[in-house]
mmCIF file with all atom_site columns, N, CA and C in Angstrom:
data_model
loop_
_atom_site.group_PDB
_atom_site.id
_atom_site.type_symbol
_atom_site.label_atom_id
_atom_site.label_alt_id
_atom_site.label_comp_id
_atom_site.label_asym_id
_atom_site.label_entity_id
_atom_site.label_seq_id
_atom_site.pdbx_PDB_ins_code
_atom_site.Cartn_x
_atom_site.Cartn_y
_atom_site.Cartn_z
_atom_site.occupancy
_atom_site.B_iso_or_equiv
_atom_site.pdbx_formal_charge
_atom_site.auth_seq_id
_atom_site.auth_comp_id
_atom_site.auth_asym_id
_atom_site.auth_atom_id
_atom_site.pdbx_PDB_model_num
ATOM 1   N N  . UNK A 1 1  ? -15.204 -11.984 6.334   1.00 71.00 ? 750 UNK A N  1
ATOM 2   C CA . UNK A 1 1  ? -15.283 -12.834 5.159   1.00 71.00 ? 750 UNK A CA 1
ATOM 3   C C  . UNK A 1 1  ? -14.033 -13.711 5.076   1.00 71.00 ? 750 UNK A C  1
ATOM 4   N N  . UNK A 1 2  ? -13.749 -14.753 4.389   1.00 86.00 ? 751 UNK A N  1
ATOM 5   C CA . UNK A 1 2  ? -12.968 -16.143 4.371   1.00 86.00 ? 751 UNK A CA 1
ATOM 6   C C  . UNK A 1 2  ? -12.453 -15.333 3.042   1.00 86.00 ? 751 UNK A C  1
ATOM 7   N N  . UNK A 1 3  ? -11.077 -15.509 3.250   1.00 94.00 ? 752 UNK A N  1
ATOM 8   C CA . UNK A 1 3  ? -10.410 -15.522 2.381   1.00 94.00 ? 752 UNK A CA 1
ATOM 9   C C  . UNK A 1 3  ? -9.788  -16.684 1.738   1.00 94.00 ? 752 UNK A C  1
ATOM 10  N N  . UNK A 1 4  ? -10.435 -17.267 1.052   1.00 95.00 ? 753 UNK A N  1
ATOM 11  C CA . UNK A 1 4  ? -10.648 -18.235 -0.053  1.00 95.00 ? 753 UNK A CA 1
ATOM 12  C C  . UNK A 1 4  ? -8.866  -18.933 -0.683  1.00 95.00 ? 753 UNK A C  1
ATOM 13  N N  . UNK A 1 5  ? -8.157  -17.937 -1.113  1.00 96.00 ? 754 UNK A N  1
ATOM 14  C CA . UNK A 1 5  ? -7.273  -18.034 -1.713  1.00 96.00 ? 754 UNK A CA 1
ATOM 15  C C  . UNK A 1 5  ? -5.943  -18.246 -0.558  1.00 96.00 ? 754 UNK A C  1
ATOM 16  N N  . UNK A 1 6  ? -5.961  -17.586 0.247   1.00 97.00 ? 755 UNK A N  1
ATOM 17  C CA . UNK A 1 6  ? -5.225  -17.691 1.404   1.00 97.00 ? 755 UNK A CA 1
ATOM 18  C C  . UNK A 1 6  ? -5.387  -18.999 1.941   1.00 97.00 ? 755 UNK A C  1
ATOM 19  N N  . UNK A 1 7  ? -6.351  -19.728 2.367   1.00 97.00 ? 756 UNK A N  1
ATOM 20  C CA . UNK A 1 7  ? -6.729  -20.601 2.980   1.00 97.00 ? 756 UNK A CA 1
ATOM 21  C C  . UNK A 1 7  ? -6.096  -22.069 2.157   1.00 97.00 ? 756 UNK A C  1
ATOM 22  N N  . UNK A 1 8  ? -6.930  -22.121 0.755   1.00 98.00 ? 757 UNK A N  1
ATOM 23  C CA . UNK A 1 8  ? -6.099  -22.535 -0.320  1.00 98.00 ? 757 UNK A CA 1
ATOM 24  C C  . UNK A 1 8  ? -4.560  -22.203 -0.165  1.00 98.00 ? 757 UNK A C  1
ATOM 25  N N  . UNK A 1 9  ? -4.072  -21.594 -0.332  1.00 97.00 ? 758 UNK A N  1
ATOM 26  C CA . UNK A 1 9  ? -2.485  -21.245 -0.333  1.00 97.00 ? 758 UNK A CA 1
ATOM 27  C C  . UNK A 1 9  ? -1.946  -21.847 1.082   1.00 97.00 ? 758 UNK A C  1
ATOM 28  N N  . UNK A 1 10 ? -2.542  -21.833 2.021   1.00 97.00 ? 759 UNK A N  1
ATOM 29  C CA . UNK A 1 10 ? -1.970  -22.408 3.586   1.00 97.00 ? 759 UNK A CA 1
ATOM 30  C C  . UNK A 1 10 ? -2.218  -23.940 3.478   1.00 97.00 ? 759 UNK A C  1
ATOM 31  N N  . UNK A 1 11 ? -3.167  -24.531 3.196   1.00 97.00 ? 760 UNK A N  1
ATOM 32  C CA . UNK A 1 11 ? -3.119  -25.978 2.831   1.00 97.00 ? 760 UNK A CA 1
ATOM 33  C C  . UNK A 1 11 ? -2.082  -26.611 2.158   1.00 97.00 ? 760 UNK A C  1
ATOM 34  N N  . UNK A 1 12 ? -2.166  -26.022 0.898   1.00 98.00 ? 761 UNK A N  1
ATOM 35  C CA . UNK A 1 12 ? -1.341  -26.726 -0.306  1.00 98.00 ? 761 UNK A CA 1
ATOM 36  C C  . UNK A 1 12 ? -0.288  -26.947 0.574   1.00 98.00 ? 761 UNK A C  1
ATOM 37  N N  . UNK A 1 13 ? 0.282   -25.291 1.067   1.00 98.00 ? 762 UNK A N  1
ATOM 38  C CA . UNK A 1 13 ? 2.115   -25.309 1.667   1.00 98.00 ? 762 UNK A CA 1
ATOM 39  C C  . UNK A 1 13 ? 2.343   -26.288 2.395   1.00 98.00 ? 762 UNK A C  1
ATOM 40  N N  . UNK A 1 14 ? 1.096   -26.564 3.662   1.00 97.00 ? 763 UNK A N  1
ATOM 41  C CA . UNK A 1 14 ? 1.666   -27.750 4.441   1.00 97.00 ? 763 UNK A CA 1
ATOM 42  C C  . UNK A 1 14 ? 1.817   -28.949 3.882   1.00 97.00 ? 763 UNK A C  1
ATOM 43  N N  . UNK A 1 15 ? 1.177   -29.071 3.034   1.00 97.00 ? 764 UNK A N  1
ATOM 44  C CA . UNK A 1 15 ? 1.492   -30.403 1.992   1.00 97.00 ? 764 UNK A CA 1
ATOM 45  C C  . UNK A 1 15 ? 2.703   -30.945 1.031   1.00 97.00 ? 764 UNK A C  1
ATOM 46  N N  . UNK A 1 16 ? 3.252   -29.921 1.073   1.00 97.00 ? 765 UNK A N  1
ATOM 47  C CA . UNK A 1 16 ? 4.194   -29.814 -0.271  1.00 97.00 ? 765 UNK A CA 1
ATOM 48  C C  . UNK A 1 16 ? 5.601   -29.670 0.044   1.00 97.00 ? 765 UNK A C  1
ATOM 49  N N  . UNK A 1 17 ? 6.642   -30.522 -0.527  1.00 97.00 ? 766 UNK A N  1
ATOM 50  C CA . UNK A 1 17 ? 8.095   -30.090 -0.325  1.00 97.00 ? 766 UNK A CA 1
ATOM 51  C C  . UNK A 1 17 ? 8.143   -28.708 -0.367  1.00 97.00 ? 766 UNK A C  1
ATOM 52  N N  . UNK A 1 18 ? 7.984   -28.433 -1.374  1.00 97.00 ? 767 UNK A N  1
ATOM 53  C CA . UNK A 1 18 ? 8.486   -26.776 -2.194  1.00 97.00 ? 767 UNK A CA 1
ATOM 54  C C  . UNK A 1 18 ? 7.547   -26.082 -1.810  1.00 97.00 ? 767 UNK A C  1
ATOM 55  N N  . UNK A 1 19 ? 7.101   -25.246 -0.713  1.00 97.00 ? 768 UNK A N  1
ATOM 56  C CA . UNK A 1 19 ? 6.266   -24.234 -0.462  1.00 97.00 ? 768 UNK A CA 1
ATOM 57  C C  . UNK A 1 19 ? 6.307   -23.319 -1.344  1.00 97.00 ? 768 UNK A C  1
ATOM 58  N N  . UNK A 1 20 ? 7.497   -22.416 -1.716  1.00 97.00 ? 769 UNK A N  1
ATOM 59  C CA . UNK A 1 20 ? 7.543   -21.227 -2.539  1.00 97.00 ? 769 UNK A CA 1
ATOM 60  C C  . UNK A 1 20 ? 7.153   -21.207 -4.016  1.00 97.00 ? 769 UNK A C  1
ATOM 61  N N  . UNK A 1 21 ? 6.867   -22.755 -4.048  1.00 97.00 ? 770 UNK A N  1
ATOM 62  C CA . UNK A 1 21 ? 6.453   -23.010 -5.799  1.00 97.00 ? 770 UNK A CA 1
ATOM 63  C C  . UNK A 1 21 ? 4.656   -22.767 -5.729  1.00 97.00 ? 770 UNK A C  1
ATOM 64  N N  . UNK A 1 22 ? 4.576   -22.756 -4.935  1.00 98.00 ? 771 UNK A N  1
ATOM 65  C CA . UNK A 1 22 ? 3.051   -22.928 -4.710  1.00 98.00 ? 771 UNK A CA 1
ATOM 66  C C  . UNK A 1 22 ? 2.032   -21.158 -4.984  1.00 98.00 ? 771 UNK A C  1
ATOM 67  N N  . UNK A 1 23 ? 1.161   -21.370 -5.844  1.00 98.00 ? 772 UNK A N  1
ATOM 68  C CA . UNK A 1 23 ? 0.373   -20.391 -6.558  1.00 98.00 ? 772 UNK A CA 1
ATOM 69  C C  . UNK A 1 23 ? -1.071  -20.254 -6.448  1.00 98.00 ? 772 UNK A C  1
ATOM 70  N N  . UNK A 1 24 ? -1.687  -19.455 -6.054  1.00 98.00 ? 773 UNK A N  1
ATOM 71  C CA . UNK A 1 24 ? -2.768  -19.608 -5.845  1.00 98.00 ? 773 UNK A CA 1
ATOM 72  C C  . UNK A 1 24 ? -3.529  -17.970 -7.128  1.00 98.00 ? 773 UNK A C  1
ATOM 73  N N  . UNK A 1 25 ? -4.426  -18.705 -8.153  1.00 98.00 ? 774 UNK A N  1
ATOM 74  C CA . UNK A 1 25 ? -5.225  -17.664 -8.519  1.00 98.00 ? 774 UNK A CA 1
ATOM 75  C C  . UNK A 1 25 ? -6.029  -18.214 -8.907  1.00 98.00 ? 774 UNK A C  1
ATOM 76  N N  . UNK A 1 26 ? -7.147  -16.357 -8.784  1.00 97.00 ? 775 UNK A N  1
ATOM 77  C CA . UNK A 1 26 ? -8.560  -16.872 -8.825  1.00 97.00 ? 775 UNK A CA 1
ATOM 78  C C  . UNK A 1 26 ? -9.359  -15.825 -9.806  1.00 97.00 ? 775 UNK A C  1
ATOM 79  N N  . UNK A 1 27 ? -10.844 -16.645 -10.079 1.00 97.00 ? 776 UNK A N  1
ATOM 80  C CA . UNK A 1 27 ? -11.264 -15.727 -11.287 1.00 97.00 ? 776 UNK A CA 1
ATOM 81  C C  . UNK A 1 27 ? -12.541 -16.078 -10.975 1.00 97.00 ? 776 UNK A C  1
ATOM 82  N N  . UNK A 1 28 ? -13.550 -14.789 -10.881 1.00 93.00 ? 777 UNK A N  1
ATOM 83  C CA . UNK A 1 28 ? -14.865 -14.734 -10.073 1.00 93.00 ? 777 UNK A CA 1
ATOM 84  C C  . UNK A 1 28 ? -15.463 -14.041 -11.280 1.00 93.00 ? 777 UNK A C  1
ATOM 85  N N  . UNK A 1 29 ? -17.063 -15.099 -11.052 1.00 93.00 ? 778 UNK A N  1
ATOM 86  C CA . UNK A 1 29 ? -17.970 -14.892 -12.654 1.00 93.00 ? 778 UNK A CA 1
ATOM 87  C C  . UNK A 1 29 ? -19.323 -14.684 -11.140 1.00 93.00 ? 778 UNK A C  1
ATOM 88  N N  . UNK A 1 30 ? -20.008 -13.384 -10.890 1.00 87.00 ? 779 UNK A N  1
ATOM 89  C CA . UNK A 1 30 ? -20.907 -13.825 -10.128 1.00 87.00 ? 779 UNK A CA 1
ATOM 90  C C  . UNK A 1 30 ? -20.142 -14.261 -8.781  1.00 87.00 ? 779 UNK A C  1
ATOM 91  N N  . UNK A 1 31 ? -21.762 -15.340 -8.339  1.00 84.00 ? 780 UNK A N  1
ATOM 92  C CA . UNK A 1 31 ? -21.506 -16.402 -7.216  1.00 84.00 ? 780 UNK A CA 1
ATOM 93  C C  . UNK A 1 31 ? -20.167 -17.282 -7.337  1.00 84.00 ? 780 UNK A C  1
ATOM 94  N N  . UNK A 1 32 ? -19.943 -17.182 -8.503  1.00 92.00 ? 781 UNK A N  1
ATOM 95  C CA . UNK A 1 32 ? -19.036 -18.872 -8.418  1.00 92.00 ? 781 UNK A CA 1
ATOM 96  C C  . UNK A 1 32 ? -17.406 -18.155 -8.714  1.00 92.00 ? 781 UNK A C  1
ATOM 97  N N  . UNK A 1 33 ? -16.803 -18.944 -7.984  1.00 95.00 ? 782 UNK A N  1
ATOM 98  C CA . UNK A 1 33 ? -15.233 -18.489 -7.808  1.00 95.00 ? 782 UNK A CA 1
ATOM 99  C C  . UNK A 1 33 ? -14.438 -19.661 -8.555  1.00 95.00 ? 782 UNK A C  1
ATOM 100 N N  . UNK A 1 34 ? -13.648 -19.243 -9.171  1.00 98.00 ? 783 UNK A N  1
ATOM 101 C CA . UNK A 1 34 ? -12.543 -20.877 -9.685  1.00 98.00 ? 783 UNK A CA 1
ATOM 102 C C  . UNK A 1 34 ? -11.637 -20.461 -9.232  1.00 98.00 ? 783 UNK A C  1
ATOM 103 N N  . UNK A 1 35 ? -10.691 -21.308 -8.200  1.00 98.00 ? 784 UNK A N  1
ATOM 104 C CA . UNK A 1 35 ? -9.515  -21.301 -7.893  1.00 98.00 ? 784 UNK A CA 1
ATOM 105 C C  . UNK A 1 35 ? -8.620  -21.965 -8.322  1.00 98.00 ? 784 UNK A C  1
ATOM 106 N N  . UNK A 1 36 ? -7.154  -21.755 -8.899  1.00 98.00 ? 785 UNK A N  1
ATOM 107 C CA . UNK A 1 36 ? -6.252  -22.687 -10.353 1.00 98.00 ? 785 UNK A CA 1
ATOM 108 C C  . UNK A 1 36 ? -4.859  -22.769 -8.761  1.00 98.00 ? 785 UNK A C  1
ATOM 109 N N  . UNK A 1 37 ? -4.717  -24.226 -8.708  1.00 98.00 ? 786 UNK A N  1
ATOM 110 C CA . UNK A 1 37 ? -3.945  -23.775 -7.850  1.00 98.00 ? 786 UNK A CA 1
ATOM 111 C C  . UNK A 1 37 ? -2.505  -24.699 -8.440  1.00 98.00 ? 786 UNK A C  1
ATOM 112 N N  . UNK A 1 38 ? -1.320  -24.020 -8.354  1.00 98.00 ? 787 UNK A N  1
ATOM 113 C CA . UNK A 1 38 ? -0.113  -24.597 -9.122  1.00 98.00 ? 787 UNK A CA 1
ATOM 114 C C  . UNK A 1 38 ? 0.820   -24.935 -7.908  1.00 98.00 ? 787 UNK A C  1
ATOM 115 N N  . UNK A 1 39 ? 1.645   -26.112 -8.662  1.00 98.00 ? 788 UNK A N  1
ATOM 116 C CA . UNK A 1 39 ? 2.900   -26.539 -6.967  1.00 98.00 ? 788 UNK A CA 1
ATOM 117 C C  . UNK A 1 39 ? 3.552   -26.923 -8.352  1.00 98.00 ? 788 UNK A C  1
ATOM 118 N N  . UNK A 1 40 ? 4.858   -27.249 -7.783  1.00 97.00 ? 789 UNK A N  1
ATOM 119 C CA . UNK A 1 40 ? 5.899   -27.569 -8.073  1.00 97.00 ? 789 UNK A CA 1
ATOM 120 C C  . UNK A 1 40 ? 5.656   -29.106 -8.953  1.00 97.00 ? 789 UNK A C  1
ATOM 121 N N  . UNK A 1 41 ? 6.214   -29.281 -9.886  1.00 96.00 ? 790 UNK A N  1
ATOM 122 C CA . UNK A 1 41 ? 5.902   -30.610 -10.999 1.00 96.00 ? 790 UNK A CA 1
ATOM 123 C C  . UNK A 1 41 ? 6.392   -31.934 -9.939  1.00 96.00 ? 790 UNK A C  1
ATOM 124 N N  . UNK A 1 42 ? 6.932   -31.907 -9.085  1.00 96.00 ? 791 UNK A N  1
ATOM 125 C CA . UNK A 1 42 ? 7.112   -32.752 -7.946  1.00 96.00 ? 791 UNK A CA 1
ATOM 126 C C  . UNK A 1 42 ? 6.468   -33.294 -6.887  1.00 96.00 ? 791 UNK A C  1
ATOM 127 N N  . UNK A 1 43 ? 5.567   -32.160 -6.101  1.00 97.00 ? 792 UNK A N  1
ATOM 128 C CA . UNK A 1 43 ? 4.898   -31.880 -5.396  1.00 97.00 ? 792 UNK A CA 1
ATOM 129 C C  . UNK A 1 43 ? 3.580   -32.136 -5.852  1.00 97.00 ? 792 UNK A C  1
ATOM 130 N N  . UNK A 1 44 ? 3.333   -32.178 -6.681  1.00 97.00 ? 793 UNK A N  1
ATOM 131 C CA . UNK A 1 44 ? 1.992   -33.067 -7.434  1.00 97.00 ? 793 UNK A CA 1
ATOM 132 C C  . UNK A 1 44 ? 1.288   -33.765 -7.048  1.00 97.00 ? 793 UNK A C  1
ATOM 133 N N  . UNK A 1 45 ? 1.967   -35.162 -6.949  1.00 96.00 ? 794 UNK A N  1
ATOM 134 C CA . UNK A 1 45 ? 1.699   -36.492 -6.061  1.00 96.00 ? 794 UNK A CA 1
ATOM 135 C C  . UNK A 1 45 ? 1.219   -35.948 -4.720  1.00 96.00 ? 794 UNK A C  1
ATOM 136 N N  . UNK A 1 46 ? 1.819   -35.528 -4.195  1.00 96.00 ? 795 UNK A N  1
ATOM 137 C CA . UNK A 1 46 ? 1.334   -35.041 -2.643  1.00 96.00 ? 795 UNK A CA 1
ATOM 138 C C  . UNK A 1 46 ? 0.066   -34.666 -2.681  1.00 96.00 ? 795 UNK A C  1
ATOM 139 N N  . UNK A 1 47 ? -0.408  -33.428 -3.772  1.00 97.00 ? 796 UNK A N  1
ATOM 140 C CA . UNK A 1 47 ? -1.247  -32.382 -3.219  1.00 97.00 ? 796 UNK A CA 1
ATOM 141 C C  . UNK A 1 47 ? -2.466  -33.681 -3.950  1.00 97.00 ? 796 UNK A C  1
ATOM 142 N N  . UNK A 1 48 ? -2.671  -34.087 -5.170  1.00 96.00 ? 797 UNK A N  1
ATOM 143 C CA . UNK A 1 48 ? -3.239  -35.269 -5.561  1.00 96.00 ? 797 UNK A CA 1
ATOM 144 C C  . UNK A 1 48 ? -3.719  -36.161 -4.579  1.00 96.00 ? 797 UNK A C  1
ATOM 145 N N  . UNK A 1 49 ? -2.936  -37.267 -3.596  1.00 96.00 ? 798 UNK A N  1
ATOM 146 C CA . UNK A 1 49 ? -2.815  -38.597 -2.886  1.00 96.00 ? 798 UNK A CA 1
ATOM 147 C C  . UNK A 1 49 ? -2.910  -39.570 -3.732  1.00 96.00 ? 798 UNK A C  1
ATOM 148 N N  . UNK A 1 50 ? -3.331  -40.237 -3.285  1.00 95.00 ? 799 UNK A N  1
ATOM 149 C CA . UNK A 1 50 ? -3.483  -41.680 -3.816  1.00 95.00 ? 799 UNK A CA 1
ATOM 150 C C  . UNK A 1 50 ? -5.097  -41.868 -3.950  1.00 95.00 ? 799 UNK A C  1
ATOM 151 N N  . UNK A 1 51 ? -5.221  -42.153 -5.208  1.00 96.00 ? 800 UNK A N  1
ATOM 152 C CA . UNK A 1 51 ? -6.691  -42.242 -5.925  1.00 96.00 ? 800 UNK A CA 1
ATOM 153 C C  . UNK A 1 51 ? -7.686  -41.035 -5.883  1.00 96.00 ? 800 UNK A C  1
ATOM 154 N N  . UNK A 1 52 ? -6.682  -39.484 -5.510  1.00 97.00 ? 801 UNK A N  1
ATOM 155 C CA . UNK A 1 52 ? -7.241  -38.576 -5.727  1.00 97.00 ? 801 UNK A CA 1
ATOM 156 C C  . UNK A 1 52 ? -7.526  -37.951 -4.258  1.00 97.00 ? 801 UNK A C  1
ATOM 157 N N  . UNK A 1 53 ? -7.309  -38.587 -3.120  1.00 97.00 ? 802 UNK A N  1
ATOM 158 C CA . UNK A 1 53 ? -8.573  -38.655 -1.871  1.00 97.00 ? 802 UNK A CA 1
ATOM 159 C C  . UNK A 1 53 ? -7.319  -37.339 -1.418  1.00 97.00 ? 802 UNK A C  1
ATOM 160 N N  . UNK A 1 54 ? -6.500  -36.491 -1.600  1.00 97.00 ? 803 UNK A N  1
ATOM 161 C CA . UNK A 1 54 ? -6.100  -35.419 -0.831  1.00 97.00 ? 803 UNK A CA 1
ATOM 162 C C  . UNK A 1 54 ? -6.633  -34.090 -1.447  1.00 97.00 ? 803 UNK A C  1
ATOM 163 N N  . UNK A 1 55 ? -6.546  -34.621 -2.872  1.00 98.00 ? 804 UNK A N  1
ATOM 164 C CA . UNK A 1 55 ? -7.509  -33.782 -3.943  1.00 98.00 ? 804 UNK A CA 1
ATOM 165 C C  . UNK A 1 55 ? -9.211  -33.518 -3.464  1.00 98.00 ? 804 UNK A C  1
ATOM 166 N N  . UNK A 1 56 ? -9.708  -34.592 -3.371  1.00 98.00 ? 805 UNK A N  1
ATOM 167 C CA . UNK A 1 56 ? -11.165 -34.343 -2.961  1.00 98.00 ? 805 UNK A CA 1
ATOM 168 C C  . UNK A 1 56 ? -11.506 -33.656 -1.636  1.00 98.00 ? 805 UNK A C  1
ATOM 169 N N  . UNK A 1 57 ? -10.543 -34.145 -0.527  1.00 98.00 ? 806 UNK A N  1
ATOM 170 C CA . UNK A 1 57 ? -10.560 -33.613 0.818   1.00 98.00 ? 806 UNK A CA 1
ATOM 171 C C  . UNK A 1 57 ? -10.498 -31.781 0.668   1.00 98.00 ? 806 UNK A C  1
ATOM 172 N N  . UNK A 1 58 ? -9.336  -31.766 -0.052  1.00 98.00 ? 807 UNK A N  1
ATOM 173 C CA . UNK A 1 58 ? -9.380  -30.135 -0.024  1.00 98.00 ? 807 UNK A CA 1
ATOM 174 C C  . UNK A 1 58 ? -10.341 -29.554 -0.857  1.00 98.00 ? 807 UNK A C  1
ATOM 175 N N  . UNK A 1 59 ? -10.763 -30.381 -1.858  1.00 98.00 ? 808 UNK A N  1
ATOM 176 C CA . UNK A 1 59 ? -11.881 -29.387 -2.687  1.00 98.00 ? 808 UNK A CA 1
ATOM 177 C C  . UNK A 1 59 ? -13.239 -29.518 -1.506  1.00 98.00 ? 808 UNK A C  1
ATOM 178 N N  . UNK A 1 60 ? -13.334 -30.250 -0.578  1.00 98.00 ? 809 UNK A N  1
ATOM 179 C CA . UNK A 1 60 ? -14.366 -30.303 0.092   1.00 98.00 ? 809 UNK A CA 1
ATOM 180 C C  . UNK A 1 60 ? -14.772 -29.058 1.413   1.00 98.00 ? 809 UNK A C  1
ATOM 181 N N  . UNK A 1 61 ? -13.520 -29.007 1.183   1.00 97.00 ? 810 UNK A N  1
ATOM 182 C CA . UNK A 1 61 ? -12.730 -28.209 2.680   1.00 97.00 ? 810 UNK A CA 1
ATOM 183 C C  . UNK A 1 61 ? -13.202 -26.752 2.377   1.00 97.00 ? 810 UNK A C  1
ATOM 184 N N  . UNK A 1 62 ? -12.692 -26.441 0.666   1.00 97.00 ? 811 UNK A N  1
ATOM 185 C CA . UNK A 1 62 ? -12.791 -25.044 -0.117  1.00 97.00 ? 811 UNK A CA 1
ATOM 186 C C  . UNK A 1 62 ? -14.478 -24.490 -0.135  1.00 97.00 ? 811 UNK A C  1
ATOM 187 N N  . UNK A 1 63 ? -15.213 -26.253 -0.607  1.00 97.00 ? 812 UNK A N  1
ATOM 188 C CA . UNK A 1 63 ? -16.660 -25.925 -0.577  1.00 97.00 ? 812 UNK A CA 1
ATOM 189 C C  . UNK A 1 63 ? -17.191 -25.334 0.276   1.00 97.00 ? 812 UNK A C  1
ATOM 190 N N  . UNK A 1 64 ? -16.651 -26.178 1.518   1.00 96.00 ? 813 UNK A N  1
ATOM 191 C CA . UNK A 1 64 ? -17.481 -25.539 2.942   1.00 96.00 ? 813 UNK A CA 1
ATOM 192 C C  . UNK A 1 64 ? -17.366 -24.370 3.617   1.00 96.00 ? 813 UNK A C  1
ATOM 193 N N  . UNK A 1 65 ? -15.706 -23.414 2.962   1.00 95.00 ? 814 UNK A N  1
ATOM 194 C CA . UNK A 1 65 ? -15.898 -22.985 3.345   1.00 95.00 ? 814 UNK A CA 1
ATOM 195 C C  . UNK A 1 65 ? -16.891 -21.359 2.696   1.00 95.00 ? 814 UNK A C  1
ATOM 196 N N  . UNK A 1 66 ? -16.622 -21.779 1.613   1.00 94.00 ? 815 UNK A N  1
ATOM 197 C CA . UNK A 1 66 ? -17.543 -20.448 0.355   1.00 94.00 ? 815 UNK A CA 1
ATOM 198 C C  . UNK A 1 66 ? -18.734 -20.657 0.838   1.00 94.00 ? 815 UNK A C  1
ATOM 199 N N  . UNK A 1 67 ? -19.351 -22.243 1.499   1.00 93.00 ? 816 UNK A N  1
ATOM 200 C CA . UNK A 1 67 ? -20.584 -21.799 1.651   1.00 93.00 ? 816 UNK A CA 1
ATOM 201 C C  . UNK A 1 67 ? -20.814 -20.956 2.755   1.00 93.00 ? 816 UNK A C  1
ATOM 202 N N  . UNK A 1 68 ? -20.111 -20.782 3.758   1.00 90.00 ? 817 UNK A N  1
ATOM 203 C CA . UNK A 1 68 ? -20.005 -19.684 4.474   1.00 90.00 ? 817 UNK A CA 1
ATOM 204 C C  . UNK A 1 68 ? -20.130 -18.876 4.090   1.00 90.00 ? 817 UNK A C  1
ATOM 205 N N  . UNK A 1 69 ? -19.948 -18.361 3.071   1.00 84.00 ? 818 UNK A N  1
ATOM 206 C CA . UNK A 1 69 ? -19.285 -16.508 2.379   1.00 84.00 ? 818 UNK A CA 1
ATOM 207 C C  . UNK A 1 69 ? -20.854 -16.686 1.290   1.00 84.00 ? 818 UNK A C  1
ATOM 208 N N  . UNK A 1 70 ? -21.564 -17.847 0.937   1.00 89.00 ? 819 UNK A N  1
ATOM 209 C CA . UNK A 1 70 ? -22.300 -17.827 0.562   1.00 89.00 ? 819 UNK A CA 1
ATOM 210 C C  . UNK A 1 70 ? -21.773 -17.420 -1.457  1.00 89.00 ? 819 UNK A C  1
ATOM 211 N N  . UNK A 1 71 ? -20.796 -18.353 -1.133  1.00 90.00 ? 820 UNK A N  1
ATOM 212 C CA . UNK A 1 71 ? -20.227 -18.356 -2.775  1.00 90.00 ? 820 UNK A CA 1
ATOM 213 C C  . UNK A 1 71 ? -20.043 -20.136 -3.536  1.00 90.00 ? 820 UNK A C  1
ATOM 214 N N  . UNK A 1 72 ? -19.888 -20.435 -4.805  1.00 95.00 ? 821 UNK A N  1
ATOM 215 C CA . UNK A 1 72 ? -19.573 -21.369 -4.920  1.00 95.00 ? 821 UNK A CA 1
ATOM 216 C C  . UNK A 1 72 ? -18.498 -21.475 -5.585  1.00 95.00 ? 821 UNK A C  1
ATOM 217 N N  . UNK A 1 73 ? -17.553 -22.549 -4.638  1.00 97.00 ? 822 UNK A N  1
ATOM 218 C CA . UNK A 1 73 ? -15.484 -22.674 -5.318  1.00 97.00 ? 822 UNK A CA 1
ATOM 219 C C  . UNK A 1 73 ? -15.496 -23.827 -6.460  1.00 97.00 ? 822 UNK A C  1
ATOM 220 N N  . UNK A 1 74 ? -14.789 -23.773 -7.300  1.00 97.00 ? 823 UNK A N  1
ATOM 221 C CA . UNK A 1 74 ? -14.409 -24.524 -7.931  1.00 97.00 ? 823 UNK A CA 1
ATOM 222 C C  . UNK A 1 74 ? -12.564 -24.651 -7.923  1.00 97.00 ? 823 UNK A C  1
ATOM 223 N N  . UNK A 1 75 ? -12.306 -25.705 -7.505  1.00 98.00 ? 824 UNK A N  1
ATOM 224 C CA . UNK A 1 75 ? -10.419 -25.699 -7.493  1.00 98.00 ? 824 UNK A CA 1
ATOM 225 C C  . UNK A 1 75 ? -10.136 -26.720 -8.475  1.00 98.00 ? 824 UNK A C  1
ATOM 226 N N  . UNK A 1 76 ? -9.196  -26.026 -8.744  1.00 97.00 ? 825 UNK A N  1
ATOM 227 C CA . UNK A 1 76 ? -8.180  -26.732 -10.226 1.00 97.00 ? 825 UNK A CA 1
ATOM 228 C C  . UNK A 1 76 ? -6.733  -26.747 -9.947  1.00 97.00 ? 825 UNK A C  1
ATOM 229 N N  . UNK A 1 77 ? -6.707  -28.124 -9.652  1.00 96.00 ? 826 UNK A N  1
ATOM 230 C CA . UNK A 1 77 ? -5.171  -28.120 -9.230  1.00 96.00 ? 826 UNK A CA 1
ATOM 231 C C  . UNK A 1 77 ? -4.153  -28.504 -10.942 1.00 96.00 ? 826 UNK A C  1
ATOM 232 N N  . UNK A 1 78 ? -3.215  -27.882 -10.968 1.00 93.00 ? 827 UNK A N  1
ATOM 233 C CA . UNK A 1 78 ? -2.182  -27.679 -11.909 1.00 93.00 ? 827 UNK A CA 1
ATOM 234 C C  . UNK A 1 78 ? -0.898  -27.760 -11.534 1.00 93.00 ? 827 UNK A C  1
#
């Protein structure tokens, strides 16, 4: 099984000045998983991009991979 949160947590880091600021939690209702993921008030911009598109890439990334595990992610970056 894909560990969801890990995977999440290895992305963000390569993205981000501040690795150690970086947080990953999660809260499972059923099928559907929400992942809240926190960086550094700096590191923001990064994990974001420009017009959102590093934001969407990884929520796309998260989708594909739950559908593997046969779950559905929801990520909330903070």
């Amino acid at each position: 099984m894909i560990d969801l949160v890990r995977l999440l947590e290895d992305m963000a880091k390569s993205l981000v000045e501040n690795p150690d600021a970086v947080a990953v939690t999660q809260e499972i209702d059923g099928d559907n998983i929400t992942l809240t993921l926190k960086v550094a008030e700096g590191d923001m911009g990064m994990v974001i991009g420009k017009r959102g598109n590093i934001a969407r890439a990884i929520r796309t990334v998260m989708k594909a991979a739950a559908k593997l595990a046969d779950m559905k992610v929801t990520v909330e970056i903070r």
